CSV table of N, CA and C in Angstrom, one decimal:
chain,number,residue,atom,x,y,z
A,845,MET,N,-26.9,44.3,-70.9
A,845,MET,CA,-26.0,45.2,-70.5
A,845,MET,C,-24.8,44.4,-69.9
A,846,ALA,N,-23.6,44.7,-70.2
A,846,ALA,CA,-22.3,44.0,-69.4
A,846,ALA,C,-22.1,44.6,-68.4
A,847,LYS,N,-21.6,43.9,-67.3
A,847,LYS,CA,-21.2,44.5,-66.1
A,847,LYS,C,-20.1,45.3,-66.2
A,848,GLU,N,-20.2,46.7,-65.4
A,848,GLU,CA,-19.0,47.4,-65.2
A,848,GLU,C,-17.9,46.6,-65.0
A,849,VAL,N,-16.7,46.6,-65.4
A,849,VAL,CA,-15.3,46.2,-65.0
A,849,VAL,C,-14.5,47.4,-64.4
A,850,VAL,N,-14.0,47.2,-63.2
A,850,VAL,CA,-13.5,48.3,-62.3
A,850,VAL,C,-12.1,47.4,-62.3
A,851,VAL,N,-11.2,48.6,-62.6
A,851,VAL,CA,-9.9,48.2,-63.0
A,851,VAL,C,-8.8,49.3,-62.5
A,852,THR,N,-7.6,49.3,-61.9
A,852,THR,CA,-6.7,50.1,-62.0
A,852,THR,C,-6.1,50.5,-63.0
A,853,GLN,N,-5.3,51.7,-63.2
A,853,GLN,CA,-4.4,52.0,-64.2
A,853,GLN,C,-3.4,50.9,-64.9
A,854,GLN,N,-3.0,50.2,-64.1
A,854,GLN,CA,-2.1,49.2,-64.2
A,854,GLN,C,-3.0,47.9,-64.7
A,855,GLY,N,-4.1,47.7,-64.2
A,855,GLY,CA,-4.8,46.3,-64.5
A,855,GLY,C,-5.4,46.9,-65.9
A,856,LEU,N,-5.8,48.1,-66.6
A,856,LEU,CA,-6.3,48.4,-67.6
A,856,LEU,C,-5.3,48.2,-68.7
A,857,LYS,N,-4.1,48.5,-68.4
A,857,LYS,CA,-2.8,48.4,-69.3
A,857,LYS,C,-2.6,46.5,-69.4
A,858,ALA,N,-2.7,46.0,-68.5
A,858,ALA,CA,-2.7,44.6,-68.4
A,858,ALA,C,-3.6,43.6,-69.3
A,859,LEU,N,-5.0,44.4,-69.3
A,859,LEU,CA,-6.0,44.0,-70.2
A,859,LEU,C,-5.6,44.1,-71.5
A,860,GLU,N,-5.1,45.3,-72.0
A,860,GLU,CA,-4.8,45.9,-73.3
A,860,GLU,C,-3.5,45.2,-73.8
A,861,ASP,N,-2.6,44.9,-72.9
A,861,ASP,CA,-1.4,44.0,-73.3
A,861,ASP,C,-1.8,42.8,-73.7
A,862,GLU,N,-2.6,42.1,-73.1
A,862,GLU,CA,-3.1,40.7,-73.4
A,862,GLU,C,-3.8,40.6,-74.7
A,863,LEU,N,-4.6,41.5,-74.7
A,863,LEU,CA,-5.7,41.7,-76.0
A,863,LEU,C,-4.6,42.0,-77.4
A,864,GLU,N,-3.6,42.6,-77.2
A,864,GLU,CA,-2.6,43.0,-78.3
A,864,GLU,C,-1.7,41.6,-78.4
A,865,HIS,N,-1.5,41.0,-77.4
A,865,HIS,CA,-0.7,39.7,-77.6
A,865,HIS,C,-1.2,38.4,-78.2
A,866,LEU,N,-2.8,38.6,-77.8
A,866,LEU,CA,-3.5,37.4,-78.4
A,866,LEU,C,-3.7,37.8,-80.0
A,867,LYS,N,-4.0,38.9,-80.3
A,867,LYS,CA,-4.2,39.4,-81.6
A,867,LYS,C,-3.1,39.2,-82.6
A,868,ILE,N,-1.9,39.7,-81.9
A,868,ILE,CA,-0.8,40.0,-82.9
A,868,ILE,C,0.2,38.8,-82.7
A,869,VAL,N,0.4,38.1,-81.4
A,869,VAL,CA,1.1,37.0,-81.5
A,869,VAL,C,0.5,35.3,-81.4
A,870,ARG,N,-0.5,35.4,-80.6
A,870,ARG,CA,-1.3,33.9,-80.6
A,870,ARG,C,-2.0,33.7,-81.7
A,871,ARG,N,-2.4,34.6,-82.6
A,871,ARG,CA,-3.4,34.2,-83.7
A,871,ARG,C,-2.7,33.7,-84.6
A,872,LYS,N,-1.2,34.2,-84.9
A,872,LYS,CA,-0.5,34.0,-85.8
A,872,LYS,C,0.2,32.4,-85.4
A,873,GLU,N,0.5,32.2,-84.2
A,873,GLU,CA,1.3,31.0,-83.9
A,873,GLU,C,-0.1,29.6,-84.2
A,874,VAL,N,-1.1,29.9,-83.6
A,874,VAL,CA,-2.1,29.0,-83.9
A,874,VAL,C,-2.8,28.9,-85.4
A,875,ALA,N,-2.5,29.8,-86.1
A,875,ALA,CA,-2.7,29.7,-87.4
A,875,ALA,C,-1.9,28.9,-88.1
A,876,GLU,N,-0.4,28.9,-87.8
A,876,GLU,CA,0.5,28.3,-88.4
A,876,GLU,C,0.5,26.5,-87.7
A,877,LYS,N,-0.1,26.5,-86.4
A,877,LYS,CA,-0.2,25.1,-86.0
A,877,LYS,C,-1.1,24.5,-87.0
A,878,ILE,N,-2.3,25.3,-87.4
A,878,ILE,CA,-3.4,24.7,-88.1
A,878,ILE,C,-2.9,24.3,-89.5
A,879,LYS,N,-2.2,25.1,-90.2
A,879,LYS,CA,-1.4,25.0,-91.3
A,879,LYS,C,-0.7,23.8,-91.5
A,880,VAL,N,0.2,23.5,-90.3
A,880,VAL,CA,1.0,22.5,-90.5
A,880,VAL,C,0.3,21.2,-90.3
A,881,ALA,N,-0.8,21.4,-89.4
A,881,ALA,CA,-1.6,20.0,-89.2
A,881,ALA,C,-2.3,19.6,-90.1
A,882,ARG,N,-2.9,20.6,-91.3
A,882,ARG,CA,-3.5,20.1,-92.2
A,882,ARG,C,-2.5,19.5,-93.2
A,883,GLY,N,-1.2,19.8,-93.4
A,883,GLY,CA,-0.4,19.0,-94.1
A,883,GLY,C,-0.2,17.5,-93.8
A,884,TYR,N,-0.6,17.1,-92.7
A,884,TYR,CA,-0.6,15.9,-92.1
A,884,TYR,C,-1.8,15.0,-92.8
A,885,GLY,N,-2.6,15.5,-93.6
A,885,GLY,CA,-3.5,14.8,-94.6
A,885,GLY,C,-4.8,14.7,-93.6
A,886,ASP,N,-5.5,13.5,-93.9
A,886,ASP,CA,-6.9,13.3,-93.4
A,886,ASP,C,-7.3,13.9,-91.9
A,887,LEU,N,-8.1,15.2,-92.2
A,887,LEU,CA,-8.4,16.0,-91.1
A,887,LEU,C,-9.5,15.1,-89.9
A,888,SER,N,-10.1,14.3,-90.4
A,888,SER,CA,-11.1,13.7,-89.6
A,888,SER,C,-10.4,12.8,-88.5
A,889,GLU,N,-9.1,12.3,-88.8
A,889,GLU,CA,-8.5,11.7,-87.6
A,889,GLU,C,-7.3,12.4,-87.0
A,890,ASN,N,-7.2,13.5,-87.3
A,890,ASN,CA,-5.9,14.5,-87.1
A,890,ASN,C,-6.0,15.0,-85.7
A,891,ALA,N,-5.5,14.7,-84.8
A,891,ALA,CA,-5.6,14.8,-83.3
A,891,ALA,C,-4.9,16.6,-83.3
A,892,GLU,N,-3.6,16.8,-83.9
A,892,GLU,CA,-3.0,18.0,-84.0
A,892,GLU,C,-4.1,19.0,-84.3
A,893,TYR,N,-4.7,18.7,-85.6
A,893,TYR,CA,-5.7,19.5,-86.4
A,893,TYR,C,-6.7,20.2,-85.4
A,894,ASP,N,-7.2,19.2,-84.6
A,894,ASP,CA,-8.4,19.1,-83.5
A,894,ASP,C,-7.8,20.3,-82.5
A,895,ALA,N,-6.6,20.0,-82.0
A,895,ALA,CA,-6.2,20.6,-80.7
A,895,ALA,C,-5.9,21.9,-81.3
A,896,ALA,N,-5.4,22.2,-82.3
A,896,ALA,CA,-5.2,23.8,-82.9
A,896,ALA,C,-6.4,24.5,-83.0
A,897,LYS,N,-7.5,23.9,-83.6
A,897,LYS,CA,-8.7,24.5,-83.7
A,897,LYS,C,-9.5,24.9,-82.5
A,898,ASP,N,-9.4,23.9,-81.4
A,898,ASP,CA,-9.7,24.1,-80.0
A,898,ASP,C,-8.9,25.3,-79.4
A,899,GLU,N,-7.7,25.2,-79.7
A,899,GLU,CA,-6.9,26.4,-79.2
A,899,GLU,C,-7.4,27.7,-79.9
A,900,GLN,N,-7.8,27.6,-81.4
A,900,GLN,CA,-7.9,28.8,-81.8
A,900,GLN,C,-9.3,29.3,-81.4
A,901,GLY,N,-10.2,28.5,-81.0
A,901,GLY,CA,-11.5,29.0,-80.3
A,901,GLY,C,-11.5,29.3,-79.1
A,902,GLU,N,-10.5,29.1,-78.2
A,902,GLU,CA,-10.3,29.4,-77.0
A,902,GLU,C,-9.7,30.9,-77.0
A,903,ILE,N,-8.6,31.1,-77.7
A,903,ILE,CA,-8.1,32.4,-78.3
A,903,ILE,C,-9.1,33.5,-78.6
A,904,GLU,N,-10.0,33.1,-79.5
A,904,GLU,CA,-11.0,34.0,-79.9
A,904,GLU,C,-12.0,34.4,-79.0
A,905,ALA,N,-12.3,33.5,-78.2
A,905,ALA,CA,-13.2,33.6,-77.2
A,905,ALA,C,-12.7,34.6,-76.0
A,906,ARG,N,-11.5,34.4,-75.7
A,906,ARG,CA,-10.7,35.1,-74.9
A,906,ARG,C,-10.5,36.7,-75.5
A,907,ILE,N,-10.3,36.8,-76.8
A,907,ILE,CA,-10.2,38.2,-77.3
A,907,ILE,C,-11.6,38.8,-77.4
A,908,ALA,N,-12.8,38.1,-77.6
A,908,ALA,CA,-13.9,38.5,-77.4
A,908,ALA,C,-14.3,39.2,-76.1
A,909,ASP,N,-14.1,38.2,-75.1
A,909,ASP,CA,-14.3,38.5,-73.7
A,909,ASP,C,-13.4,39.8,-73.2
A,910,LEU,N,-12.2,39.9,-73.8
A,910,LEU,CA,-11.3,41.3,-73.5
A,910,LEU,C,-12.0,42.3,-74.0
A,911,GLU,N,-12.4,42.4,-75.5
A,911,GLU,CA,-13.0,43.3,-76.1
A,911,GLU,C,-14.4,44.0,-75.3
A,912,VAL,N,-15.0,43.1,-74.7
A,912,VAL,CA,-16.3,43.4,-74.0
A,912,VAL,C,-16.1,44.1,-72.9
A,913,MET,N,-15.2,43.4,-72.2
A,913,MET,CA,-14.3,44.1,-70.8
A,913,MET,C,-14.0,45.5,-71.1
A,914,LEU,N,-13.1,45.8,-72.0
A,914,LEU,CA,-12.6,47.0,-72.4
A,914,LEU,C,-13.8,47.9,-72.9
A,915,LYS,N,-14.7,47.7,-73.3
A,915,LYS,CA,-15.7,48.5,-73.8
A,915,LYS,C,-16.7,48.9,-72.2
A,916,HIS,N,-16.5,48.2,-71.2
A,916,HIS,CA,-17.3,48.5,-69.9
A,916,HIS,C,-16.3,48.9,-68.9
A,917,VAL,N,-15.1,49.1,-69.0
A,917,VAL,CA,-14.0,49.6,-68.1
A,917,VAL,C,-14.3,50.8,-67.2
A,918,ARG,N,-14.1,50.5,-66.2
A,918,ARG,CA,-14.0,51.8,-65.5
A,918,ARG,C,-12.7,52.2,-64.5
A,919,VAL,N,-11.6,53.0,-64.9
A,919,VAL,CA,-10.6,53.1,-64.2
A,919,VAL,C,-10.6,53.8,-63.1
A,920,LEU,N,-10.3,53.4,-62.2
A,920,LEU,CA,-10.1,54.0,-60.8
A,920,LEU,C,-9.0,55.0,-60.7
A,921,ASP,N,-9.2,56.0,-60.1
A,921,ASP,CA,-8.3,57.2,-59.9
A,921,ASP,C,-8.0,57.1,-58.6
A,922,SER,N,-6.7,56.5,-58.2
A,922,SER,CA,-6.3,56.4,-56.9
A,922,SER,C,-6.4,57.4,-55.9
A,923,GLU,N,-6.2,58.8,-56.5
A,923,GLU,CA,-6.0,59.9,-55.9
A,923,GLU,C,-7.4,60.3,-55.3
A,924,GLU,N,-8.3,60.0,-56.2
A,924,GLU,CA,-9.8,60.1,-55.4
A,924,GLU,C,-10.3,59.1,-54.6
A,925,LEU,N,-9.6,58.0,-54.2
A,925,LEU,CA,-10.3,57.1,-53.2
A,925,LEU,C,-10.3,57.5,-51.9
A,926,ASP,N,-11.5,57.3,-51.2
A,926,ASP,CA,-11.8,57.5,-50.1
A,926,ASP,C,-11.3,56.5,-49.1
A,927,THR,N,-10.3,56.9,-48.1
A,927,THR,CA,-10.2,55.6,-47.1
A,927,THR,C,-10.8,55.5,-46.1
A,928,ASN,N,-12.1,56.1,-46.0
A,928,ASN,CA,-12.7,56.1,-44.6
A,928,ASN,C,-13.5,54.8,-44.6
A,929,SER,N,-13.4,54.0,-45.8
A,929,SER,CA,-14.1,52.9,-45.7
A,929,SER,C,-13.6,51.9,-46.9
A,930,VAL,N,-13.7,50.6,-46.8
A,930,VAL,CA,-13.0,49.7,-47.5
A,930,VAL,C,-13.9,49.8,-49.0
A,931,THR,N,-13.1,49.9,-49.8
A,931,THR,CA,-13.5,50.0,-51.5
A,931,THR,C,-12.7,49.1,-52.3
A,932,VAL,N,-13.2,49.1,-53.4
A,932,VAL,CA,-12.1,48.6,-54.6
A,932,VAL,C,-10.8,49.8,-54.7
A,933,GLY,N,-9.8,49.2,-54.7
A,933,GLY,CA,-8.4,50.0,-54.8
A,933,GLY,C,-8.1,50.5,-53.3
A,934,THR,N,-8.3,49.9,-52.2
A,934,THR,CA,-8.0,49.9,-50.9
A,934,THR,C,-7.4,48.7,-50.5
A,935,THR,N,-6.3,48.8,-49.7
A,935,THR,CA,-5.6,47.9,-48.8
A,935,THR,C,-6.3,48.2,-47.5
A,936,VAL,N,-6.8,46.8,-46.8
A,936,VAL,CA,-7.3,46.9,-45.5
A,936,VAL,C,-6.4,45.7,-44.7
A,937,ALA,N,-5.7,46.3,-43.4
A,937,ALA,CA,-5.1,45.6,-42.4
A,937,ALA,C,-6.3,45.0,-41.7
A,938,LEU,N,-6.5,43.6,-41.2
A,938,LEU,CA,-7.4,43.0,-40.5
A,938,LEU,C,-6.8,42.3,-39.3
A,939,GLU,N,-7.8,42.1,-38.5
A,939,GLU,CA,-7.3,41.3,-37.3
A,939,GLU,C,-8.5,39.9,-37.4
A,940,ASP,N,-8.1,38.7,-37.2
A,940,ASP,CA,-9.1,37.6,-37.5
A,940,ASP,C,-9.4,37.2,-35.8
A,941,LEU,N,-10.5,37.7,-35.5
A,941,LEU,CA,-10.7,37.7,-34.2
A,941,LEU,C,-10.8,36.3,-33.5
A,942,ASP,N,-11.1,35.3,-34.5
A,942,ASP,CA,-11.0,34.0,-34.0
A,942,ASP,C,-10.1,33.3,-33.9
A,943,GLU,N,-8.7,33.5,-34.6
A,943,GLU,CA,-7.5,33.2,-34.5
A,943,GLU,C,-6.8,33.2,-33.6
A,944,GLU,N,-6.1,32.1,-32.9
A,944,GLU,CA,-5.7,32.3,-31.6
A,944,GLU,C,-3.7,32.0,-32.0
A,945,ASP,N,-3.4,31.9,-33.1
A,945,ASP,CA,-1.9,31.9,-33.4
A,945,ASP,C,-1.7,33.3,-34.2
A,946,GLU,N,-0.5,33.9,-33.3
A,946,GLU,CA,0.0,35.2,-33.3
A,946,GLU,C,0.3,35.5,-34.7
A,947,GLU,N,1.0,34.6,-35.6
A,947,GLU,CA,1.3,34.7,-37.0
A,947,GLU,C,0.3,34.8,-37.9
A,948,ASP,N,-0.7,34.2,-37.5
A,948,ASP,CA,-2.1,34.2,-38.5
A,948,ASP,C,-3.2,35.0,-38.2
A,949,LYS,N,-3.2,35.6,-37.2
A,949,LYS,CA,-4.1,36.6,-36.5
A,949,LYS,C,-4.3,37.9,-37.6
A,950,PHE,N,-3.1,38.4,-38.0
A,950,PHE,CA,-3.4,39.5,-38.6
A,950,PHE,C,-2.9,39.4,-40.0
A,951,ILE,N,-3.8,39.9,-40.9
A,951,ILE,CA,-3.8,39.8,-42.5
A,951,ILE,C,-3.9,41.1,-43.2
A,952,THR,N,-3.5,41.5,-44.3
A,952,THR,CA,-3.9,42.4,-45.0
A,952,THR,C,-4.1,42.1,-46.6
A,953,TYR,N,-5.1,42.7,-47.0
A,953,TYR,CA,-5.9,42.3,-48.3
A,953,TYR,C,-5.8,43.6,-48.9
A,954,SER,N,-5.7,43.6,-50.2
A,954,SER,CA,-6.0,44.5,-51.2
A,954,SER,C,-7.4,44.3,-52.1
A,955,ILE,N,-8.2,45.2,-52.1
A,955,ILE,CA,-9.3,44.7,-52.8
A,955,ILE,C,-9.5,45.5,-54.1
A,956,SER,N,-9.5,44.4,-55.1
A,956,SER,CA,-9.4,44.8,-56.4
A,956,SER,C,-10.9,44.5,-57.0
A,957,GLY,N,-10.9,44.9,-58.6
A,957,GLY,CA,-11.9,44.2,-59.4
A,957,GLY,C,-11.6,42.9,-59.7
A,958,ALA,N,-12.4,42.1,-60.1
A,958,ALA,CA,-12.2,40.6,-60.4
A,958,ALA,C,-11.3,40.4,-61.3
A,959,THR,N,-11.3,41.3,-62.3
A,959,THR,CA,-10.0,41.1,-63.3
A,959,THR,C,-8.6,41.2,-63.0
A,960,GLU,N,-8.4,41.7,-61.6
A,960,GLU,CA,-7.3,42.0,-61.2
A,960,GLU,C,-6.8,41.0,-59.9
A,961,ALA,N,-7.8,40.2,-59.6
A,961,ALA,CA,-7.8,39.7,-58.5
A,961,ALA,C,-6.7,38.5,-58.3
A,962,ASN,N,-5.7,38.4,-57.2
A,962,ASN,CA,-4.7,37.7,-57.3
A,962,ASN,C,-4.5,37.0,-55.8
A,963,PRO,N,-5.6,36.1,-55.4
A,963,PRO,CA,-5.4,35.6,-54.0
A,963,PRO,C,-4.4,35.3,-53.3
A,964,ASP,N,-3.2,34.6,-54.3
A,964,ASP,CA,-1.9,34.0,-53.8
A,964,ASP,C,-1.1,35.2,-53.4
A,965,ASN,N,-1.3,36.7,-53.7
A,965,ASN,CA,-0.9,37.9,-53.5
A,965,ASN,C,-1.6,38.6,-52.5
A,966,ASN,N,-2.6,37.8,-51.8
A,966,ASN,CA,-3.5,38.6,-51.0
A,966,ASN,C,-4.2,39.9,-51.9
A,967,ILE,N,-4.6,39.8,-53.0
A,967,ILE,CA,-5.3,41.0,-53.8
A,967,ILE,C,-6.9,39.9,-54.1
A,968,ILE,N,-7.8,40.6,-53.3
A,968,ILE,CA,-9.1,39.7,-53.6
A,968,ILE,C,-10.1,40.5,-54.3
A,969,SER,N,-11.0,39.6,-54.8
A,969,SER,CA,-11.9,40.5,-55.5
A,969,SER,C,-13.0,41.1,-54.6
A,970,ASP,N,-13.6,42.2,-55.3
A,970,ASP,CA,-14.8,42.9,-54.3
A,970,ASP,C,-16.0,41.9,-54.5
A,971,GLU,N,-15.9,40.9,-55.6
A,971,GLU,CA,-17.2,39.9,-55.7
A,971,GLU,C,-16.8,38.5,-54.7
A,972,SER,N,-15.6,38.3,-54.1
A,972,SER,CA,-15.3,37.2,-53.3
A,972,SER,C,-16.1,37.2,-52.0
A,973,PRO,N,-16.3,36.2,-51.4
A,973,PRO,CA,-17.1,36.4,-50.1
A,973,PRO,C,-16.2,37.2,-49.2
A,974,VAL,N,-15.0,37.1,-49.3
A,974,VAL,CA,-14.4,38.2,-48.0
A,974,VAL,C,-14.3,39.5,-48.5
A,975,GLY,N,-14.0,39.5,-50.0
A,975,GLY,CA,-14.1,40.9,-50.5
A,975,GLY,C,-15.2,41.6,-50.3
A,976,SER,N,-16.2,41.1,-50.7
A,976,SER,CA,-17.5,41.7,-50.6
A,976,SER,C,-18.2,42.1,-49.3
A,977,GLY,N,-17.7,41.1,-48.4
A,977,GLY,CA,-18.1,41.3,-47.0
A,977,GLY,C,-17.5,42.3,-46.2
A,978,LEU,N,-16.3,42.8,-46.9
A,978,LEU,CA,-15.4,43.8,-46.1
A,978,LEU,C,-16.0,45.4,-46.8
A,979,LEU,N,-16.4,45.2,-48.2
A,979,LEU,CA,-17.0,46.4,-48.7
A,979,LEU,C,-17.9,47.2,-47.9
A,980,GLY,N,-17.3,48.8,-47.5
A,980,GLY,CA,-18.1,49.8,-47.0
A,980,GLY,C,-17.7,49.7,-45.5
A,981,LYS,N,-16.8,48.7,-44.9
A,981,LYS,CA,-16.7,48.6,-43.5
A,981,LYS,C,-15.7,49.7,-43.3
A,982,ALA,N,-15.5,50.4,-41.9
A,982,ALA,CA,-14.6,51.3,-41.4
A,982,ALA,C,-13.9,50.8,-40.6
A,983,VAL,N,-12.8,51.4,-40.2
A,983,VAL,CA,-11.8,51.1,-39.1
A,983,VAL,C,-12.6,51.0,-37.8
A,984,GLY,N,-12.2,49.9,-37.1
A,984,GLY,CA,-13.0,49.5,-35.9
A,984,GLY,C,-14.1,48.5,-36.2
A,985,ASP,N,-14.7,48.5,-37.4
A,985,ASP,CA,-15.7,47.5,-37.6
A,985,ASP,C,-15.1,46.1,-37.7
A,986,VAL,N,-16.2,45.3,-37.3
A,986,VAL,CA,-16.0,43.7,-37.3
A,986,VAL,C,-17.0,43.1,-38.8
A,987,ALA,N,-16.4,42.6,-39.8
A,987,ALA,CA,-16.9,41.9,-40.8
A,987,ALA,C,-17.3,40.4,-40.4
A,988,GLU,N,-18.8,40.3,-40.2
A,988,GLU,CA,-18.8,38.5,-40.3
A,988,GLU,C,-19.1,38.1,-41.5
A,989,ILE,N,-18.3,37.1,-41.8
A,989,ILE,CA,-18.4,36.8,-43.4
A,989,ILE,C,-18.7,35.1,-43.6
A,990,LEU,N,-19.7,34.7,-43.9
A,990,LEU,CA,-19.9,33.3,-44.1
A,990,LEU,C,-19.4,33.0,-45.4
A,991,LEU,N,-18.4,32.1,-45.0
A,991,LEU,CA,-17.5,31.4,-46.2
A,991,LEU,C,-18.4,30.2,-46.9
A,992,PRO,N,-18.0,29.9,-48.3
A,992,PRO,CA,-18.8,28.7,-48.9
A,992,PRO,C,-18.6,27.4,-48.1
A,993,THR,N,-17.7,27.4,-47.0
A,993,THR,CA,-17.3,26.3,-46.2
A,993,THR,C,-18.4,25.9,-45.3
A,994,GLY,N,-19.2,27.2,-44.8
A,994,GLY,CA,-20.2,27.0,-44.0
A,994,GLY,C,-19.6,27.6,-42.5
A,995,HIS,N,-18.0,28.0,-42.4
A,995,HIS,CA,-17.6,28.8,-41.3
A,995,HIS,C,-17.7,30.2,-41.6
A,996,THR,N,-17.9,31.0,-40.3
A,996,THR,CA,-18.1,32.3,-40.4
A,996,THR,C,-16.9,33.1,-39.8
A,997,LEU,N,-16.2,34.0,-40.8
A,997,LEU,CA,-15.0,34.6,-40.2
A,997,LEU,C,-15.3,35.9,-39.7
A,998,ARG,N,-14.6,36.3,-38.6
A,998,ARG,CA,-15.0,37.5,-38.0
A,998,ARG,C,-13.9,38.3,-38.3
A,999,LEU,N,-13.6,39.3,-38.8
A,999,LEU,CA,-12.4,40.3,-39.3
A,999,LEU,C,-12.7,41.5,-38.7
A,1000,LYS,N,-11.8,42.0,-38.0
A,1000,LYS,CA,-11.8,43.3,-37.4
A,1000,LYS,C,-10.9,44.5,-38.3
A,1001,VAL,N,-11.5,45.5,-39.1
A,1001,VAL,CA,-10.7,46.5,-39.7
A,1001,VAL,C,-9.8,47.2,-38.9
A,1002,ARG,N,-8.4,47.3,-39.1
A,1002,ARG,CA,-7.7,47.9,-38.2
A,1002,ARG,C,-7.1,49.2,-38.8
A,1003,GLU,N,-6.8,48.8,-40.4
A,1003,GLU,CA,-6.6,50.2,-41.1
A,1003,GLU,C,-6.8,50.0,-42.5
A,1004,ILE,N,-7.1,51.3,-43.2
A,1004,ILE,CA,-7.5,51.3,-44.5
A,1004,ILE,C,-6.5,52.3,-45.2
A,1005,THR,N,-5.9,51.7,-46.2
A,1005,THR,CA,-4.9,52.6,-47.1
A,1005,THR,C,-5.3,52.5,-48.7
A,1006,ARG,N,-4.9,53.3,-49.4
A,1006,ARG,CA,-4.9,53.3,-50.8
A,1006,ARG,C,-3.9,52.2,-51.2
A,1007,THR,N,-4.3,51.2,-52.2
A,1007,THR,CA,-3.5,50.2,-52.7
A,1007,THR,C,-2.3,50.8,-53.2
A,1008,GLN,N,-1.1,50.6,-53.0
A,1008,GLN,CA,-0.2,50.9,-54.0
A,1008,GLN,C,0.3,49.9,-54.7
A,1009,HIS,N,0.1,50.2,-56.2
A,1009,HIS,CA,0.6,49.1,-57.2
A,1009,HIS,C,1.9,49.4,-57.6
A,1010,HIS,N,2.6,48.3,-58.1
A,1010,HIS,CA,3.8,48.2,-58.3
A,1010,HIS,C,3.7,47.7,-59.9
A,1011,ALA,N,4.3,48.8,-60.8
A,1011,ALA,CA,4.1,48.1,-62.2
A,1011,ALA,C,4.9,47.3,-62.4
């Protein structure tokens, strides 16, 4: 049984759009590359053909992954989200209790399912060390999170709100 994939409505649309793009656009592009590469003759020493076949394999694998994800998807209804504790679909304002620099002391993370995570934009997966360490915490709670580096992060939950997605 495949794992349930938790996404927002926007995340579902992104997965569906990617699948459609791969099936309609990328399949044709790579088929054309293979056709052109075949025209170069001997396939046993044809780097373009090998690269195109590898790319085709990657596209087909991603299509298969997306199809499995979409069969096991659960769309979050943001209106039903409880903001009494940190869950997927919430945004949490935190205070790093061990940080002395005021600019770095306060941070906000949005908790998402793994498919929508984007750490560069402070959107972290519920499966990440910090994300999973925050799950279930309420305002005022301190999460002690052991990072893969061996460092323990002490984060105090200051506020929990519903994540506002921008399409």
